[in-house]
C-alpha positions as semicolon CSV with decimal commas, in nm:
position;residue;x (nm);y (nm);z (nm)
1;M;-2,008;0,619;2,488
2;S;-1,743;0,595;2,175
3;F;-1,620;0,354;1,951
4;D;-1,280;0,183;2,086
5;V;-1,041;0,108;1,819
6;V;-0,893;-0,211;1,958
7;D;-1,273;-0,299;2,005
8;L;-1,334;-0,227;1,617
9;L;-1,008;-0,374;1,519
10;H;-1,146;-0,714;1,726
11;E;-1,508;-0,659;1,482
12;I;-1,320;-0,745;1,164
13;E;-1,042;-1,008;1,295
14;D;-1,180;-1,288;1,145
15;I;-1,262;-1,102;0,783
16;G;-1,066;-1,265;0,496
17;R;-0,802;-1,533;0,710
18;D;-0,560;-1,688;0,490
19;P;-0,649;-2,088;0,646
20;V;-0,321;-2,129;0,386
21;R;-0,109;-1,843;0,376
22;G;-0,172;-1,723;0,733
23;G;-0,261;-1,401;0,793
24;W;-0,546;-1,191;0,602
25;S;-0,600;-1,205;0,291
26;R;-0,785;-0,921;0,132
27;H;-0,803;-0,767;-0,185
28;V;-1,016;-0,590;-0,382
29;F;-1,335;-0,650;-0,508
30;D;-1,277;-0,972;-0,360
31;P;-1,524;-1,157;-0,117
32;A;-1,337;-1,051;0,211
33;E;-1,217;-0,698;0,132
34;R;-1,629;-0,676;0,027
35;A;-1,710;-0,788;0,358
36;L;-1,478;-0,521;0,483
37;V;-1,586;-0,266;0,276
38;A;-1,925;-0,332;0,364
39;W;-1,798;-0,330;0,757
40;F;-1,690;0,016;0,721
41;V;-2,014;0,121;0,529
42;A;-2,265;0,001;0,838
43;R;-2,000;0,115;1,126
44;A;-1,953;0,478;0,954
45;E;-2,365;0,550;0,901
46;S;-2,420;0,435;1,262
47;I;-2,247;0,747;1,370
48;G;-2,456;1,004;1,122
49;L;-2,161;0,941;0,815
50;D;-2,280;0,983;0,441
51;V;-2,104;0,737;0,231
52;E;-2,033;0,738;-0,121
53;T;-1,812;0,561;-0,339
54;D;-1,582;0,766;-0,577
55;R;-1,540;0,763;-1,014
56;N;-1,273;0,491;-0,946
57;G;-1,349;0,293;-0,615
58;N;-1,194;0,480;-0,304
59;V;-1,496;0,464;-0,049
60;W;-1,526;0,842;0,176
61;A;-1,743;0,897;0,486
62;W;-1,845;1,282;0,511
63;W;-1,893;1,452;0,847
64;G;-2,064;1,763;0,708
65;A;-2,193;1,782;0,347
66;R;-1,865;1,724;0,078
67;G;-1,756;2,064;-0,004
68;P;-1,389;2,325;-0,062
69;G;-1,166;2,314;0,272
70;A;-1,243;1,949;0,375
71;V;-0,976;1,724;0,612
72;A;-0,937;1,373;0,491
73;V;-0,822;1,094;0,690
74;G;-0,776;0,734;0,629
75;S;-0,607;0,472;0,496
76;H;-0,736;0,061;0,249
77;L;-0,855;-0,204;0,352
78;D;-0,702;-0,467;0,127
79;S;-0,396;-0,658;0,205
80;V;-0,099;-0,791;0,034
81;P;-0,132;-1,229;0,042
82;G;-0,122;-1,346;0,381
83;G;-0,074;-1,009;0,548
84;G;-0,099;-0,876;0,892
85;A;-0,405;-0,752;1,072
86;Y;-0,294;-0,392;1,109
87;D;-0,141;-0,224;0,759
88;G;-0,451;-0,046;0,603
89;P;-0,724;-0,121;0,855
90;L;-0,576;-0,018;1,147
91;G;-0,595;0,430;0,951
92;V;-0,933;0,354;0,808
93;V;-1,057;0,236;1,268
94;S;-0,851;0,490;1,396
95;A;-1,013;0,771;1,143
96;L;-1,330;0,570;1,246
97;A;-1,260;0,635;1,624
98;A;-1,121;0,937;1,593
99;V;-1,423;1,089;1,420
100;D;-1,702;0,946;1,660
101;R;-1,463;1,039;1,937
102;L;-1,453;1,396;1,809
103;R;-1,877;1,390;1,785
104;A;-1,946;1,251;2,104
105;E;-1,730;1,541;2,321
106;G;-1,970;1,797;2,099
107;F;-1,740;1,932;1,882
108;A;-1,808;2,070;1,525
109;P;-1,628;2,133;1,276
110;A;-1,585;2,423;1,049
111;V;-1,486;2,302;0,767
112;P;-1,607;1,899;0,608
113;V;-1,435;1,619;0,731
114;A;-1,383;1,261;0,594
115;I;-1,243;0,922;0,594
116;A;-1,112;0,784;0,321
117;V;-1,049;0,383;0,207
118;F;-0,810;0,355;-0,074
119;A;-0,871;0,074;-0,343
120;E;-0,645;-0,169;-0,447
121;E;-0,345;0,012;-0,223
122;E;-0,167;-0,333;-0,190
123;G;-0,140;-0,370;-0,569
124;S;-0,184;-0,759;-0,453
125;R;-0,491;-0,800;-0,735
126;Y;-0,316;-0,605;-1,069
127;G;-0,012;-0,569;-0,967
128;V;-0,041;-0,178;-0,913
129;A;0,011;-0,033;-0,637
130;C;-0,229;0,217;-0,440
131;L;-0,476;0,241;-0,740
132;G;-0,745;0,372;-0,612
133;S;-0,497;0,709;-0,511
134;K;-0,304;0,686;-0,830
135;L;-0,620;0,678;-1,065
136;M;-0,777;0,991;-0,863
137;G;-0,459;1,209;-0,865
138;G;-0,400;1,088;-1,228
139;S;-0,086;0,957;-1,213
140;I;-0,215;0,679;-1,403
141;D;-0,372;0,598;-1,759
142;P;-0,706;0,509;-1,688
143;D;-0,705;0,298;-2,003
144;R;-0,395;0,121;-1,870
145;V;-0,573;0,015;-1,525
146;A;-0,912;-0,087;-1,694
147;A;-0,658;-0,331;-1,910
148;L;-0,496;-0,482;-1,582
149;T;-0,597;-0,801;-1,550
150;D;-0,573;-1,020;-1,222
151;G;-0,424;-1,395;-1,211
152;G;-0,740;-1,519;-1,340
153;G;-0,736;-1,277;-1,663
154;R;-1,058;-1,142;-1,495
155;T;-1,017;-0,723;-1,625
156;F;-1,022;-0,455;-1,414
157;A;-1,283;-0,320;-1,636
158;D;-1,471;-0,657;-1,581
159;A;-1,427;-0,630;-1,217
160;A;-1,504;-0,295;-1,167
161;A;-1,799;-0,331;-1,320
162;A;-1,916;-0,586;-1,129
163;H;-1,958;-0,412;-0,842
164;G;-2,113;-0,073;-0,965
165;L;-1,819;0,091;-1,159
166;D;-1,835;0,268;-1,482
167;P;-1,497;0,140;-1,642
168;A;-1,550;0,493;-1,822
169;G;-1,540;0,706;-1,521
170;L;-1,188;0,615;-1,433
171;G;-0,936;0,902;-1,452
172;R;-0,864;1,198;-1,271
173;D;-1,088;1,348;-1,050
174;D;-0,999;1,692;-1,020
175;A;-1,319;1,804;-0,855
176;R;-1,251;1,615;-0,545
177;I;-0,908;1,713;-0,514
178;A;-1,033;2,070;-0,505
179;D;-1,249;2,007;-0,211
180;L;-0,954;1,858;-0,048
181;A;-0,777;2,042;0,216
182;A;-0,510;1,778;0,353
183;L;-0,517;1,419;0,377
184;V;-0,358;1,322;0,723
185;E;-0,262;0,906;0,681
186;L;-0,219;0,709;0,995
187;H;-0,053;0,370;0,970
188;V;0,110;0,107;1,153
189;E;0,544;0,134;1,149
190;Q;0,603;-0,059;0,881
191;G;0,983;-0,080;1,090
192;R;1,164;-0,088;1,390
193;G;1,226;0,335;1,437
194;L;0,987;0,371;1,728
195;I;1,027;0,054;1,946
196;D;1,443;0,168;1,954
197;L;1,289;0,543;2,007
198;G;1,062;0,470;2,326
199;H;0,769;0,644;2,170
200;P;0,427;0,495;2,067
201;V;0,383;0,775;1,753
202;A;0,588;0,896;1,465
203;V;0,534;1,200;1,189
204;A;0,608;1,063;0,867
205;S;0,904;1,293;0,694
206;G;0,931;1,105;0,341
207;I;0,894;0,800;0,106
208;L;1,175;0,620;-0,052
209;A;1,160;0,570;-0,440
210;H;1,005;0,230;-0,575
211;G;0,991;0,116;-0,849
212;R;0,792;-0,267;-0,955
213;Y;0,936;-0,434;-1,225
214;R;0,801;-0,795;-1,440
215;L;1,105;-0,984;-1,544
216;T;1,021;-1,257;-1,790
217;F;1,265;-1,545;-1,879
218;A;1,210;-1,729;-2,171
219;G;1,391;-2,085;-2,248
220;E;1,261;-2,394;-2,322
221;G;1,063;-2,690;-2,207
222;N;1,158;-3,012;-2,182
223;H;1,194;-3,354;-1,930
224;A;1,368;-3,290;-1,603
225;G;1,492;-3,686;-1,720
226;T;1,519;-3,680;-2,029
227;T;1,743;-3,407;-2,114
228;R;2,141;-3,346;-2,045
229;M;2,224;-3,002;-1,836
230;A;2,462;-2,912;-2,135
231;D;2,136;-2,910;-2,378
232;R;1,927;-2,738;-2,096
233;H;1,799;-2,386;-2,185
234;D;1,668;-2,318;-1,771
235;P;1,474;-1,977;-1,705
236;V;1,467;-2,116;-1,385
237;V;1,821;-2,106;-1,375
238;A;1,832;-1,776;-1,511
239;F;1,628;-1,670;-1,286
240;A;1,754;-1,768;-0,980
241;E;2,135;-1,586;-1,023
242;T;1,946;-1,295;-1,068
243;A;1,685;-1,263;-0,792
244;L;2,091;-1,418;-0,590
245;A;2,245;-1,100;-0,754
246;A;1,958;-0,843;-0,679
247;S;2,059;-0,951;-0,319
248;R;2,434;-0,886;-0,316
249;I;2,424;-0,521;-0,534
250;A;2,123;-0,429;-0,280
251;G;2,312;-0,520;-0,001
252;E;2,634;-0,318;-0,136
253;G;2,454;-0,011;-0,082
254;D;2,210;-0,058;0,234
255;D;2,354;0,060;0,516
256;H;2,276;0,318;0,838
257;E;2,281;0,633;0,588
258;H;2,155;0,484;0,275
259;A;1,885;0,323;0,190
260;A;1,914;0,029;-0,122
261;R;1,615;-0,238;-0,102
262;A;1,526;-0,524;-0,383
263;T;1,334;-0,784;-0,358
264;V;1,189;-1,097;-0,559
265;G;0,852;-1,182;-0,400
266;R;0,661;-1,330;-0,627
267;V;0,763;-1,574;-0,906
268;V;0,554;-1,740;-1,141
269;P;0,700;-2,058;-1,375
270;V;0,572;-2,202;-1,656
271;P;0,368;-2,471;-1,669
272;G;0,473;-2,573;-1,312
273;G;0,557;-2,940;-1,326
274;S;0,824;-3,078;-1,036
275;N;0,962;-3,344;-1,321
276;V;0,967;-3,048;-1,673
277;I;1,227;-2,793;-1,706
278;A;1,005;-2,476;-1,671
279;S;0,984;-2,240;-2,023
280;R;0,889;-1,977;-1,919
281;V;1,013;-1,753;-1,568
282;D;0,755;-1,479;-1,471
283;A;0,934;-1,284;-1,140
284;W;0,817;-0,981;-0,979
285;L;1,095;-0,708;-0,865
286;D;1,099;-0,498;-0,659
287;V;1,358;-0,171;-0,587
288;R;1,395;0,078;-0,338
289;A;1,655;0,373;-0,285
290;D;1,708;0,694;-0,132
291;D;1,587;0,884;-0,414
292;D;1,513;0,857;-0,846
293;P;1,865;0,828;-0,891
294;A;1,949;0,551;-0,629
295;A;1,668;0,361;-0,657
296;H;1,684;0,381;-1,115
297;A;2,092;0,320;-1,053
298;L;2,025;-0,024;-0,846
299;R;1,722;-0,174;-1,097
300;E;1,991;-0,071;-1,415
301;R;2,289;-0,294;-1,193
302;I;2,030;-0,518;-1,166
303;V;1,842;-0,595;-1,459
304;A;2,189;-0,590;-1,660
305;G;2,336;-0,856;-1,449
306;A;1,964;-1,131;-1,536
307;H;1,999;-0,983;-1,900
308;E;2,392;-1,192;-1,868
309;A;2,230;-1,473;-1,694
310;A;1,954;-1,478;-1,939
311;T;2,264;-1,508;-2,211
312;A;2,412;-1,754;-2,012
313;H;2,174;-2,020;-1,963
314;G;2,034;-1,954;-2,346
315;C;1,761;-1,778;-2,247
316;T;1,594;-1,398;-2,315
317;L;1,489;-1,138;-2,132
318;E;1,227;-0,915;-2,129
319;V;1,159;-0,640;-1,844
320;V;0,829;-0,415;-1,772
321;E;0,810;-0,135;-1,537
322;E;0,485;-0,223;-1,339
323;S;0,484;0,115;-1,119
324;Y;0,687;0,354;-0,992
325;G;0,674;0,594;-0,757
326;P;0,953;0,913;-0,715
327;L;1,087;0,977;-0,420
328;V;0,831;1,140;-0,152
329;V;0,882;1,399;0,078
330;F;0,545;1,509;0,253
331;D;0,418;1,875;0,282
332;A;0,637;2,077;0,461
333;A;0,402;2,312;0,632
334;L;0,181;2,034;0,779
335;Q;0,432;1,838;0,845
336;R;0,565;2,138;1,079
337;R;0,143;2,138;1,214
338;L;0,146;1,836;1,301
339;L;0,482;1,826;1,486
340;D;0,321;2,206;1,664
341;I;-0,007;1,959;1,738
342;L;0,151;1,660;1,889
343;G;0,462;1,773;2,089
344;E;0,829;1,619;2,058
345;V;0,729;1,310;1,848
346;P;1,030;1,173;1,630
347;V;1,017;1,213;1,226
348;L;1,032;0,928;1,063
349;A;1,157;0,773;0,693
350;T;1,016;0,504;0,545
351;G;1,081;0,257;0,269
352;A;0,706;0,172;0,229
353;G;0,423;0,339;-0,027
354;H;0,122;0,527;0,089
355;D;-0,182;0,683;-0,068
356;A;-0,051;0,955;0,090
357;G;0,247;0,974;-0,108
358;V;0,097;0,955;-0,488
359;L;-0,161;1,212;-0,320
360;G;0,088;1,436;-0,235
361;D;0,127;1,541;-0,589
362;V;-0,199;1,742;-0,644
363;L;-0,260;1,871;-0,259
364;P;-0,122;1,857;0,089
365;T;-0,045;1,503;0,296
366;A;0,098;1,389;0,583
367;M;0,133;1,068;0,796
368;L;0,103;0,904;1,162
369;F;0,280;0,638;1,215
370;V;0,188;0,367;1,573
371;R;0,454;0,158;1,674
372;N;0,530;-0,192;1,537
373;P;0,746;-0,406;1,837
374;T;0,760;-0,639;1,582
375;G;0,946;-0,402;1,346
376;V;0,802;-0,697;1,095
377;S;0,470;-0,612;0,836
378;H;0,360;-0,760;0,544
379;A;0,327;-1,025;0,758
380;P;0,107;-1,220;1,027
381;S;0,353;-1,096;1,331
382;E;0,292;-0,736;1,229
383;G;0,163;-0,601;1,547
384;A;0,075;-0,278;1,760
385;S;0,001;-0,286;2,117
386;D;-0,407;-0,194;2,258
387;D;-0,228;0,135;2,423
388;D;-0,060;0,258;2,118
389;C;-0,364;0,186;1,943
390;R;-0,537;0,388;2,144
391;A;-0,228;0,662;2,128
392;G;-0,233;0,639;1,772
393;V;-0,643;0,761;1,820
394;D;-0,517;1,015;2,061
395;A;-0,285;1,142;1,737
396;L;-0,565;1,153;1,500
397;A;-0,840;1,312;1,681
398;A;-0,528;1,606;1,853
399;V;-0,483;1,685;1,488
400;L;-0,803;1,668;1,335
401;R;-0,928;1,876;1,580
402;D;-0,678;2,124;1,490
403;L;-0,683;2,092;1,128
404;A;-1,080;2,125;1,086
405;G;-1,122;2,377;1,304
406;A;-1,411;2,484;1,500
407;A;-1,689;2,588;1,353
408;G;-1,758;2,920;1,542
């Protein structure tokens, strides 16, 4: 009897539960993420797959010897802080279930098949999303990645070395890219498209342009009780005005025809005392829009407003781009092939970034979405019904059967 995707999800449901935030917190190289990776390795090996970790920390489970023409499926296992149970893991466990089903049915692929688990997709520990796939595809400087620090000051290089990776080996993996003919990533839907359309599965068309920026407002630390309001240089106030302006500016351009999204989801005041005027505030701005010009224009309007707010409150502002992902349009031929395989299913764009989008620059990639009845993602109420999860495995198995062919 082959794996059931629902059973697999239950097996990992207690790994990385967050008692403070709720939901799950699983970050690259932390104990919860390592426990999930170990679970994946054990499950993959139990069905005869050969598992390896690449030079960038991505994990690959091979059905057949690695070689040219390979078809990859998979996703990631890490999460945002206090995230949902499906974002990332659903794609990995669905790939396990789909491969195991085909093996149990006696299907023999004509080309190698790989299940991929990409490292640090969410960027929650080191601040750069899709880090493993960006390193693999060569879209980020490996020296920059090695020097990234987490909240405790530990570099990516040190954390990677502690888990058996050679920091000197980080970077573009041309040999692996050359072996891959296609990558199909299944993911829980991050929005309400499918619940309104009445379908359990969709094919992705593309991904919005997406930038992340660190805004540092510097002012003057002082006593909350003795400093007159007129004498303050309060970076918290400058930041607060910026956050409100970002929401207003993005809201002016976000409608049924155009996407404009701006979010500040992380704020760190320094020193962070309740009776202290902060000396500095670090805030992370997330900007997304229909295409690159729109995303850049949205960022420029928000940053201009941030400079005005900083000046008005006697503060300075530094803006650093931490990551940028341009508009992604998935491979047209592969998208058409998925639609031919699956029949009349919806085609949806997404505002969320994915490893398949990053790697679309170096190989043909595509995505499948599984219906999320709440439309909520990156939060504990993210979900998918058991039947829809199984429908996702049905779709992924059908795609693999077609793309990997049958050995003659």
